[in-house]
């Protein structure tokens, strides 16, 4: 990088973070020297992958695509569990190989590249196939994408911890989320205009997602990451699950994170309430994407900055925020106003603000709390446990749903309050609170 490029990177870094180059608490001299450039590479890579996530969102975009190609409804119901559990469960078994790598950026880059290839496969399926075959092929491609995502996830926090100081990690994610949300909002607005054929727009969006994942892999591979000799990964595997009770801080974090799963699982039930109330306008794909993206855009940067001060408090607040809007959705339905044009969007918007806080708070807290030489294992144990509990939540929700979506949302609100209580008992991990 030339001197002018270095000066520009340093200037952008200081303006975005409000920090001065070299002002670090955790990084060594060489890592601190490269931090401005690495910070911007993180922001660029995450912006692209998060935008790709929004463009291929299984809850909304892929669900619509599956129906458009004539896939059975029974297959559509597997999209979200396959994506979420598939990206979490493999991590405990991937972690040993990641820990043996001196530079773990290559694991993240490979994961991003394979996600791009899987997204391209989904595009080909949508163009060439129909019916049950198309649905099964899309699920297979999504499964590959989910496993590749797990590789990126288990390696990312470790790379972030080695290249960006702890006082700026939440800001990194917050900026990337805001940038990507703006892109998703543009996509949603184009969908709402009705100027273009929706099938063409969806296929185009997924094609763009594939390109973004490939580009993100290229950018991330240019990170300046110090070599860190691997420990061989001997202690990583199923036996590493003992960390859950050996490290009480990790155990409490995993409990809190698991109890916050309703923030990710509740949106379909709010949409169902709106549909039952006759608000068909809100059922449109563009409106759903827009509500979710606006919440991300308006809240992500703020949550990220707050997470740098106290990620523990972010988890407390987001649980309460989510509970409040879940309860609001139930109240609006019981009082007969859920069919109003503002009711369902307001409920979903507030819930998504809480969801963004959960994502930022949990990521920042784990990086700050985990030992520097064992972040990959802590991440894998946390994600594997949550992946298993995600399946439990799915079964629980299906059972409670027999009593109606109101019952599910009410139960979720109580669970989110419990999550805030557990987070309250956790120790502070962010240095801004020290």
Short mmCIF file of C-alpha atoms in Angstrom, two decimals:
data_model
loop_
_atom_site.label_atom_id
_atom_site.label_comp_id
_atom_site.label_asym_id
_atom_site.label_seq_id
_atom_site.Cartn_x
_atom_site.Cartn_y
_atom_site.Cartn_z
CA UNK A 1 0.00 0.00 0.00
CA UNK A 2 1.44 3.39 -1.04
CA UNK A 3 1.96 6.26 1.41
CA UNK A 4 -1.04 8.15 0.00
CA UNK A 5 -3.24 5.06 0.28
CA UNK A 6 -2.04 4.52 3.83
CA UNK A 7 -2.84 8.13 4.76
CA UNK A 8 -6.31 7.84 3.20
CA UNK A 9 -7.00 4.58 5.04
CA UNK A 10 -5.85 6.12 8.31
CA UNK A 11 -8.03 9.20 7.77
CA UNK A 12 -11.14 7.11 7.02
CA UNK A 13 -10.39 4.83 9.97
CA UNK A 14 -10.11 7.73 12.38
CA UNK A 15 -13.27 9.41 11.10
CA UNK A 16 -15.35 6.23 11.25
CA UNK A 17 -14.15 5.05 14.65
CA UNK A 18 -13.37 8.34 16.42
CA UNK A 19 -10.04 6.74 17.39
CA UNK A 20 -6.42 7.50 16.63
CA UNK A 21 -4.20 5.07 14.77
CA UNK A 22 -1.98 3.19 17.22
CA UNK A 23 -4.33 3.80 20.16
CA UNK A 24 -4.90 0.13 21.02
CA UNK A 25 -5.48 -1.93 24.13
CA UNK A 26 -4.88 -5.41 22.80
CA UNK A 27 -3.04 -5.39 19.46
CA UNK A 28 0.71 -5.72 19.12
CA UNK A 29 2.81 -3.02 17.39
CA UNK A 30 2.71 -4.61 13.93
CA UNK A 31 -1.03 -5.37 14.07
CA UNK A 32 -1.69 -1.82 15.30
CA UNK A 33 0.27 -0.40 12.37
CA UNK A 34 -1.91 -2.27 9.88
CA UNK A 35 -5.19 -1.79 11.75
CA UNK A 36 -6.60 1.11 9.66
CA UNK A 37 -6.29 -0.82 6.40
CA UNK A 38 -7.50 -4.03 7.97
CA UNK A 39 -10.47 -2.22 9.53
CA UNK A 40 -11.56 -0.98 6.11
CA UNK A 41 -11.08 -4.43 4.57
CA UNK A 42 -13.28 -5.91 7.28
CA UNK A 43 -15.96 -3.29 6.63
CA UNK A 44 -15.84 -3.86 2.85
CA UNK A 45 -15.94 -7.66 3.10
CA UNK A 46 -18.70 -7.73 5.71
CA UNK A 47 -20.74 -5.15 3.78
CA UNK A 48 -20.68 -7.38 0.72
CA UNK A 49 -21.51 -10.61 2.53
CA UNK A 50 -24.24 -9.01 4.61
CA UNK A 51 -25.78 -7.50 1.48
CA UNK A 52 -25.60 -10.95 -0.13
CA UNK A 53 -27.37 -12.39 2.92
CA UNK A 54 -30.14 -9.82 2.55
CA UNK A 55 -30.57 -10.48 -1.16
CA UNK A 56 -30.93 -14.24 -0.65
CA UNK A 57 -32.80 -14.11 2.68
CA UNK A 58 -34.34 -17.60 3.20
CA UNK A 59 -37.19 -16.21 5.33
CA UNK A 60 -38.35 -13.96 2.51
CA UNK A 61 -36.61 -14.19 -0.87
CA UNK A 62 -35.92 -17.92 -1.08
CA UNK A 63 -39.36 -18.70 0.34
CA UNK A 64 -40.92 -16.70 -2.48
CA UNK A 65 -38.62 -18.31 -5.05
CA UNK A 66 -39.50 -21.82 -3.89
CA UNK A 67 -43.17 -21.07 -4.36
CA UNK A 68 -42.50 -19.43 -7.73
CA UNK A 69 -40.81 -22.59 -9.07
CA UNK A 70 -43.66 -24.74 -7.77
CA UNK A 71 -41.85 -26.44 -4.90
CA UNK A 72 -44.13 -28.11 -2.31
CA UNK A 73 -44.92 -26.12 0.82
CA UNK A 74 -43.42 -28.91 2.92
CA UNK A 75 -40.03 -28.13 1.38
CA UNK A 76 -40.39 -24.38 1.87
CA UNK A 77 -40.73 -24.90 5.62
CA UNK A 78 -37.20 -26.32 5.76
CA UNK A 79 -35.44 -23.23 4.41
CA UNK A 80 -34.83 -21.29 7.64
CA UNK A 81 -33.96 -24.27 9.88
CA UNK A 82 -31.60 -25.65 7.25
CA UNK A 83 -29.84 -22.34 6.80
CA UNK A 84 -29.54 -21.49 10.51
CA UNK A 85 -28.79 -24.91 12.00
CA UNK A 86 -26.65 -25.89 9.02
CA UNK A 87 -24.40 -22.89 9.55
CA UNK A 88 -24.03 -23.52 13.30
CA UNK A 89 -23.84 -27.27 13.92
CA UNK A 90 -20.69 -28.08 11.88
CA UNK A 91 -18.56 -25.48 13.61
CA UNK A 92 -17.33 -27.66 16.47
CA UNK A 93 -15.87 -30.08 13.93
CA UNK A 94 -14.47 -27.38 11.65
CA UNK A 95 -12.72 -25.56 14.49
CA UNK A 96 -9.75 -28.01 14.79
CA UNK A 97 -8.63 -27.35 11.22
CA UNK A 98 -9.10 -23.61 11.64
CA UNK A 99 -7.00 -23.60 14.81
CA UNK A 100 -4.16 -25.35 12.98
CA UNK A 101 -3.98 -22.51 10.45
CA UNK A 102 -1.37 -19.82 11.04
CA UNK A 103 -3.46 -17.31 9.03
CA UNK A 104 -7.15 -17.97 9.46
CA UNK A 105 -8.30 -15.38 6.96
CA UNK A 106 -8.03 -18.11 4.31
CA UNK A 107 -10.74 -20.14 6.03
CA UNK A 108 -13.12 -17.17 5.92
CA UNK A 109 -12.26 -16.43 2.28
CA UNK A 110 -12.87 -20.06 1.28
CA UNK A 111 -16.22 -20.05 3.06
CA UNK A 112 -17.27 -16.88 1.26
CA UNK A 113 -16.16 -18.25 -2.12
CA UNK A 114 -18.16 -21.47 -1.69
CA UNK A 115 -21.23 -19.46 -0.62
CA UNK A 116 -20.96 -17.56 -3.89
CA UNK A 117 -20.79 -20.80 -5.86
CA UNK A 118 -23.81 -22.20 -3.98
CA UNK A 119 -25.81 -19.04 -4.68
CA UNK A 120 -24.95 -19.34 -8.39
CA UNK A 121 -26.23 -22.92 -8.28
CA UNK A 122 -29.56 -21.70 -6.88
CA UNK A 123 -29.85 -19.31 -9.82
CA UNK A 124 -29.29 -22.15 -12.29
CA UNK A 125 -31.91 -24.28 -10.55
CA UNK A 126 -34.46 -21.45 -10.67
CA UNK A 127 -33.88 -20.97 -14.39
CA UNK A 128 -33.77 -24.61 -15.46
CA UNK A 129 -35.97 -26.60 -13.05
CA UNK A 130 -39.51 -26.71 -11.64
CA UNK A 131 -41.52 -28.47 -8.97
CA UNK A 132 -40.24 -30.99 -6.43
CA UNK A 133 -36.90 -31.38 -8.22
CA UNK A 134 -36.27 -27.63 -8.10
CA UNK A 135 -37.19 -27.46 -4.43
CA UNK A 136 -34.87 -30.31 -3.47
CA UNK A 137 -32.03 -28.85 -5.54
CA UNK A 138 -32.42 -25.43 -3.92
CA UNK A 139 -32.36 -27.03 -0.47
CA UNK A 140 -29.21 -28.95 -1.40
CA UNK A 141 -27.48 -25.78 -2.60
CA UNK A 142 -28.62 -23.98 0.54
CA UNK A 143 -27.15 -26.78 2.66
CA UNK A 144 -23.77 -26.29 0.95
CA UNK A 145 -24.07 -22.55 1.48
CA UNK A 146 -24.87 -23.07 5.16
CA UNK A 147 -21.84 -25.31 5.77
CA UNK A 148 -19.60 -22.81 3.97
CA UNK A 149 -21.08 -20.07 6.13
CA UNK A 150 -20.13 -22.09 9.22
CA UNK A 151 -16.50 -22.09 8.06
CA UNK A 152 -16.52 -18.31 7.73
CA UNK A 153 -18.30 -17.88 11.04
CA UNK A 154 -15.95 -20.03 13.10
CA UNK A 155 -12.89 -18.26 11.71
CA UNK A 156 -14.12 -14.67 11.58
CA UNK A 157 -14.11 -13.73 15.26
CA UNK A 158 -10.56 -15.01 15.59
CA UNK A 159 -9.34 -12.96 12.61
CA UNK A 160 -11.23 -9.91 13.86
CA UNK A 161 -9.62 -10.26 17.27
CA UNK A 162 -6.14 -10.41 15.70
CA UNK A 163 -6.55 -7.46 13.34
CA UNK A 164 -8.96 -4.94 14.97
CA UNK A 165 -8.68 -3.66 18.53
CA UNK A 166 -11.45 -4.57 20.95
CA UNK A 167 -12.69 -0.97 21.24
CA UNK A 168 -13.60 -0.91 17.55
CA UNK A 169 -14.96 -4.38 16.76
CA UNK A 170 -18.61 -3.53 17.27
CA UNK A 171 -18.19 -0.44 15.09
CA UNK A 172 -16.77 -2.62 12.31
CA UNK A 173 -19.85 -4.82 12.24
CA UNK A 174 -22.24 -1.91 12.76
CA UNK A 175 -20.96 0.06 9.78
CA UNK A 176 -21.04 -3.01 7.53
CA UNK A 177 -24.59 -3.81 8.58
CA UNK A 178 -25.75 -0.25 7.88
CA UNK A 179 -24.10 -0.20 4.45
CA UNK A 180 -25.58 -3.55 3.47
CA UNK A 181 -29.01 -2.56 4.77
CA UNK A 182 -29.02 0.45 2.45
CA UNK A 183 -28.44 -1.92 -0.46
CA UNK A 184 -31.27 -4.20 0.61
CA UNK A 185 -33.57 -1.18 0.94
CA UNK A 186 -32.87 -0.27 -2.68
CA UNK A 187 -33.75 -3.84 -3.66
CA UNK A 188 -36.98 -3.67 -1.65
CA UNK A 189 -38.00 -0.35 -3.19
CA UNK A 190 -37.45 -1.73 -6.69
CA UNK A 191 -39.64 -4.70 -5.77
CA UNK A 192 -42.36 -2.39 -4.46
CA UNK A 193 -42.45 -0.27 -7.62
CA UNK A 194 -43.65 -3.20 -9.72
CA UNK A 195 -41.75 -1.82 -12.71
CA UNK A 196 -39.94 -5.07 -13.34
CA UNK A 197 -40.95 -8.71 -13.39
CA UNK A 198 -40.53 -10.02 -9.86
CA UNK A 199 -39.01 -13.35 -10.94
CA UNK A 200 -36.36 -11.55 -12.94
CA UNK A 201 -35.55 -9.26 -10.03
CA UNK A 202 -35.23 -12.13 -7.57
CA UNK A 203 -32.95 -14.12 -9.88
CA UNK A 204 -30.92 -10.97 -10.53
CA UNK A 205 -30.62 -10.32 -6.79
CA UNK A 206 -29.39 -13.85 -6.07
CA UNK A 207 -26.92 -13.58 -8.97
CA UNK A 208 -25.60 -10.34 -7.45
CA UNK A 209 -25.31 -12.10 -4.08
CA UNK A 210 -23.13 -14.77 -5.69
CA UNK A 211 -20.80 -12.13 -7.13
CA UNK A 212 -20.63 -10.27 -3.81
CA UNK A 213 -19.55 -13.39 -1.93
CA UNK A 214 -16.77 -14.03 -4.45
CA UNK A 215 -15.63 -10.39 -4.29
CA UNK A 216 -15.69 -10.45 -0.48
CA UNK A 217 -13.41 -13.51 -0.52
CA UNK A 218 -10.94 -11.62 -2.70
CA UNK A 219 -10.93 -8.54 -0.45
CA UNK A 220 -10.66 -10.50 2.79
CA UNK A 221 -7.68 -12.44 1.48
CA UNK A 222 -5.71 -9.17 1.38
CA UNK A 223 -5.93 -8.68 5.17
CA UNK A 224 -2.55 -8.30 6.86
CA UNK A 225 -2.82 -11.02 9.49
CA UNK A 226 0.05 -12.04 11.73
CA UNK A 227 0.96 -15.70 11.79
CA UNK A 228 -0.28 -17.51 14.86
CA UNK A 229 1.04 -21.05 15.15
CA UNK A 230 -1.81 -23.49 15.62
CA UNK A 231 -2.03 -25.68 18.69
CA UNK A 232 -2.90 -28.73 16.62
CA UNK A 233 -6.53 -28.58 17.71
CA UNK A 234 -6.07 -31.64 19.91
CA UNK A 235 -8.55 -30.43 22.50
CA UNK A 236 -11.19 -29.36 20.02
CA UNK A 237 -14.09 -31.63 19.19
CA UNK A 238 -17.03 -32.97 21.11
CA UNK A 239 -14.86 -32.97 24.22
CA UNK A 240 -14.54 -29.19 23.92
CA UNK A 241 -18.17 -28.91 24.99
CA UNK A 242 -16.86 -29.13 28.56
CA UNK A 243 -16.06 -25.42 28.19
CA UNK A 244 -19.75 -24.75 28.78
CA UNK A 245 -19.49 -25.72 32.44
CA UNK A 246 -15.78 -25.17 32.97
CA UNK A 247 -16.08 -21.50 31.97
CA UNK A 248 -19.16 -20.11 33.71
CA UNK A 249 -18.97 -16.90 31.68
CA UNK A 250 -19.27 -18.88 28.44
CA UNK A 251 -22.10 -20.95 29.89
CA UNK A 252 -24.11 -17.88 30.86
CA UNK A 253 -23.47 -16.30 27.47
CA UNK A 254 -24.71 -19.40 25.62
CA UNK A 255 -27.85 -19.50 27.79
CA UNK A 256 -28.58 -15.82 27.12
CA UNK A 257 -27.91 -16.19 23.39
CA UNK A 258 -30.15 -19.26 23.19
CA UNK A 259 -32.98 -17.48 25.00
CA UNK A 260 -32.69 -14.66 22.45
CA UNK A 261 -33.39 -17.00 19.51
CA UNK A 262 -37.04 -15.80 19.34
CA UNK A 263 -35.78 -12.54 17.84
CA UNK A 264 -34.86 -14.56 14.74
CA UNK A 265 -37.78 -17.00 14.78
CA UNK A 266 -40.71 -14.67 15.51
CA UNK A 267 -41.07 -12.66 12.24
CA UNK A 268 -43.12 -15.29 10.35
CA UNK A 269 -45.67 -15.34 13.17
CA UNK A 270 -46.09 -11.55 13.04
CA UNK A 271 -46.61 -11.83 9.28
CA UNK A 272 -49.16 -14.60 9.91
CA UNK A 273 -51.06 -12.36 12.34
CA UNK A 274 -51.15 -9.62 9.72
CA UNK A 275 -52.42 -12.03 7.05
CA UNK A 276 -55.14 -13.34 9.39
CA UNK A 277 -56.18 -9.75 10.06
CA UNK A 278 -56.55 -9.09 6.35
CA UNK A 279 -53.50 -6.87 5.83
CA UNK A 280 -52.53 -8.36 2.49
CA UNK A 281 -50.46 -5.30 1.55
CA UNK A 282 -47.90 -6.29 4.20
CA UNK A 283 -47.69 -9.77 2.77
CA UNK A 284 -45.90 -8.47 -0.32
CA UNK A 285 -42.25 -9.47 -0.64
CA UNK A 286 -41.01 -5.91 -1.10
CA UNK A 287 -42.72 -4.62 2.05
CA UNK A 288 -41.27 -7.43 4.16
CA UNK A 289 -37.76 -6.87 2.87
CA UNK A 290 -38.09 -3.12 3.35
CA UNK A 291 -39.24 -3.33 6.98
CA UNK A 292 -36.37 -5.61 7.90
CA UNK A 293 -33.75 -3.58 6.05
CA UNK A 294 -34.88 -0.25 7.50
CA UNK A 295 -34.56 -1.63 11.00
CA UNK A 296 -31.02 -2.78 10.23
CA UNK A 297 -30.05 0.53 8.67
CA UNK A 298 -31.34 2.68 11.50
CA UNK A 299 -30.10 0.59 14.40
CA UNK A 300 -26.97 -1.34 13.44
CA UNK A 301 -24.40 1.45 13.77
CA UNK A 302 -25.88 2.59 17.10
CA UNK A 303 -25.92 -0.94 18.46
CA UNK A 304 -22.35 -1.41 17.28
CA UNK A 305 -21.14 1.71 19.10
CA UNK A 306 -23.02 0.68 22.24
CA UNK A 307 -21.54 -2.81 22.01
CA UNK A 308 -18.05 -1.30 22.13
CA UNK A 309 -19.00 0.32 25.44
CA UNK A 310 -20.82 -2.68 26.93
CA UNK A 311 -21.93 -5.63 24.81
CA UNK A 312 -23.49 -7.11 27.94
CA UNK A 313 -25.87 -4.16 28.27
CA UNK A 314 -26.71 -4.43 24.58
CA UNK A 315 -27.89 -8.01 25.17
CA UNK A 316 -29.95 -6.85 28.17
CA UNK A 317 -31.60 -4.01 26.24
CA UNK A 318 -32.26 -6.00 23.06
CA UNK A 319 -34.05 -8.72 24.99
CA UNK A 320 -36.35 -6.12 26.52
CA UNK A 321 -36.88 -4.35 23.18
CA UNK A 322 -37.80 -7.61 21.46
CA UNK A 323 -40.14 -8.60 24.29
CA UNK A 324 -41.88 -5.22 24.13
CA UNK A 325 -42.62 -5.43 20.41
CA UNK A 326 -43.62 -9.09 20.56
CA UNK A 327 -46.10 -8.18 23.28
CA UNK A 328 -47.23 -5.20 21.21
CA UNK A 329 -48.03 -7.47 18.27
CA UNK A 330 -50.20 -9.67 20.49
CA UNK A 331 -51.99 -6.67 22.00
CA UNK A 332 -52.64 -5.14 18.59
CA UNK A 333 -54.10 -8.42 17.40
CA UNK A 334 -56.29 -8.94 20.46
CA UNK A 335 -57.64 -5.38 20.18
CA UNK A 336 -58.53 -5.92 16.53
CA UNK A 337 -56.17 -3.35 14.96
CA UNK A 338 -53.53 -5.67 13.53
CA UNK A 339 -55.12 -5.24 10.10
CA UNK A 340 -54.30 -1.53 10.13
CA UNK A 341 -51.69 -0.39 7.65
CA UNK A 342 -49.23 0.56 10.41
CA UNK A 343 -49.68 -2.25 12.97
CA UNK A 344 -47.75 -5.19 11.53
CA UNK A 345 -44.95 -3.05 10.03
CA UNK A 346 -44.42 -1.35 13.39
CA UNK A 347 -44.26 -4.66 15.25
CA UNK A 348 -41.85 -6.25 12.79
CA UNK A 349 -39.73 -3.11 12.58
CA UNK A 350 -39.29 -2.98 16.35
CA UNK A 351 -38.54 -6.69 16.57
CA UNK A 352 -35.88 -6.38 13.87
CA UNK A 353 -34.24 -3.53 15.78
CA UNK A 354 -33.95 -5.92 18.71
CA UNK A 355 -32.67 -8.69 16.44
CA UNK A 356 -29.90 -6.48 15.06
CA UNK A 357 -28.84 -5.62 18.60
CA UNK A 358 -28.73 -9.32 19.50
CA UNK A 359 -26.51 -10.11 16.52
CA UNK A 360 -24.08 -7.29 17.24
CA UNK A 361 -24.08 -7.75 21.00
CA UNK A 362 -23.50 -11.50 20.95
CA UNK A 363 -20.69 -11.26 18.38
CA UNK A 364 -18.85 -8.49 20.20
CA UNK A 365 -19.30 -10.09 23.63
CA UNK A 366 -17.91 -13.46 22.54
CA UNK A 367 -14.83 -11.95 20.88
CA UNK A 368 -14.08 -9.82 23.95
CA UNK A 369 -14.81 -12.55 26.50
CA UNK A 370 -13.01 -15.48 24.87
CA UNK A 371 -9.26 -16.02 25.46
CA UNK A 372 -7.22 -14.64 22.55
CA UNK A 373 -5.66 -18.04 21.79
CA UNK A 374 -8.92 -19.98 21.96
CA UNK A 375 -11.55 -17.85 20.22
CA UNK A 376 -12.19 -20.44 17.49
CA UNK A 377 -13.06 -23.09 20.08
CA UNK A 378 -15.29 -20.75 22.08
CA UNK A 379 -17.08 -19.70 18.90
CA UNK A 380 -17.55 -23.31 17.79
CA UNK A 381 -18.88 -24.46 21.18
CA UNK A 382 -21.29 -21.53 21.34
CA UNK A 383 -22.58 -21.91 17.79
CA UNK A 384 -22.89 -25.70 17.94
CA UNK A 385 -24.90 -25.52 21.15
CA UNK A 386 -27.17 -22.81 19.79
CA UNK A 387 -27.62 -24.79 16.56
CA UNK A 388 -28.91 -27.77 18.53
CA UNK A 389 -31.19 -25.57 20.62
CA UNK A 390 -32.49 -23.96 17.43
CA UNK A 391 -33.97 -27.31 16.47
CA UNK A 392 -35.50 -27.58 19.94
CA UNK A 393 -37.03 -24.12 19.55
CA UNK A 394 -38.42 -25.15 16.18
CA UNK A 395 -40.16 -28.16 17.68
CA UNK A 396 -41.39 -26.08 20.63
CA UNK A 397 -42.79 -23.40 18.31
CA UNK A 398 -44.56 -25.98 16.17
CA UNK A 399 -46.28 -27.41 19.24
CA UNK A 400 -47.29 -24.04 20.67
CA UNK A 401 -48.46 -22.85 17.25
CA UNK A 402 -51.38 -25.27 17.54
CA UNK A 403 -52.85 -22.69 19.93
CA UNK A 404 -52.29 -19.90 17.40
CA UNK A 405 -49.54 -17.40 16.55
CA UNK A 406 -50.57 -15.24 19.51
CA UNK A 407 -49.51 -18.04 21.87
CA UNK A 408 -46.14 -18.38 20.17
CA UNK A 409 -45.44 -14.64 20.30
CA UNK A 410 -46.50 -14.45 23.94
CA UNK A 411 -44.17 -17.32 24.84
CA UNK A 412 -41.36 -15.69 22.88
CA UNK A 413 -41.85 -12.40 24.74
CA UNK A 414 -41.48 -14.16 28.09
CA UNK A 415 -38.37 -16.00 26.88
CA UNK A 416 -36.77 -12.72 25.75
CA UNK A 417 -37.36 -11.23 29.20
CA UNK A 418 -35.66 -14.26 30.73
CA UNK A 419 -32.76 -13.73 28.33
CA UNK A 420 -32.34 -10.16 29.58
CA UNK A 421 -32.27 -11.48 33.14
CA UNK A 422 -29.51 -13.95 32.32
CA UNK A 423 -27.52 -11.25 30.48
CA UNK A 424 -27.82 -9.05 33.57
CA UNK A 425 -25.90 -11.67 35.57
CA UNK A 426 -23.05 -11.88 33.01
CA UNK A 427 -19.74 -10.15 33.60
CA UNK A 428 -18.72 -7.13 31.54
CA UNK A 429 -16.46 -8.03 28.62
CA UNK A 430 -16.16 -4.85 26.53
CA UNK A 431 -13.25 -2.65 27.53
CA UNK A 432 -15.34 0.49 27.16
CA UNK A 433 -17.15 -0.46 30.34
CA UNK A 434 -14.03 -1.09 32.34
#
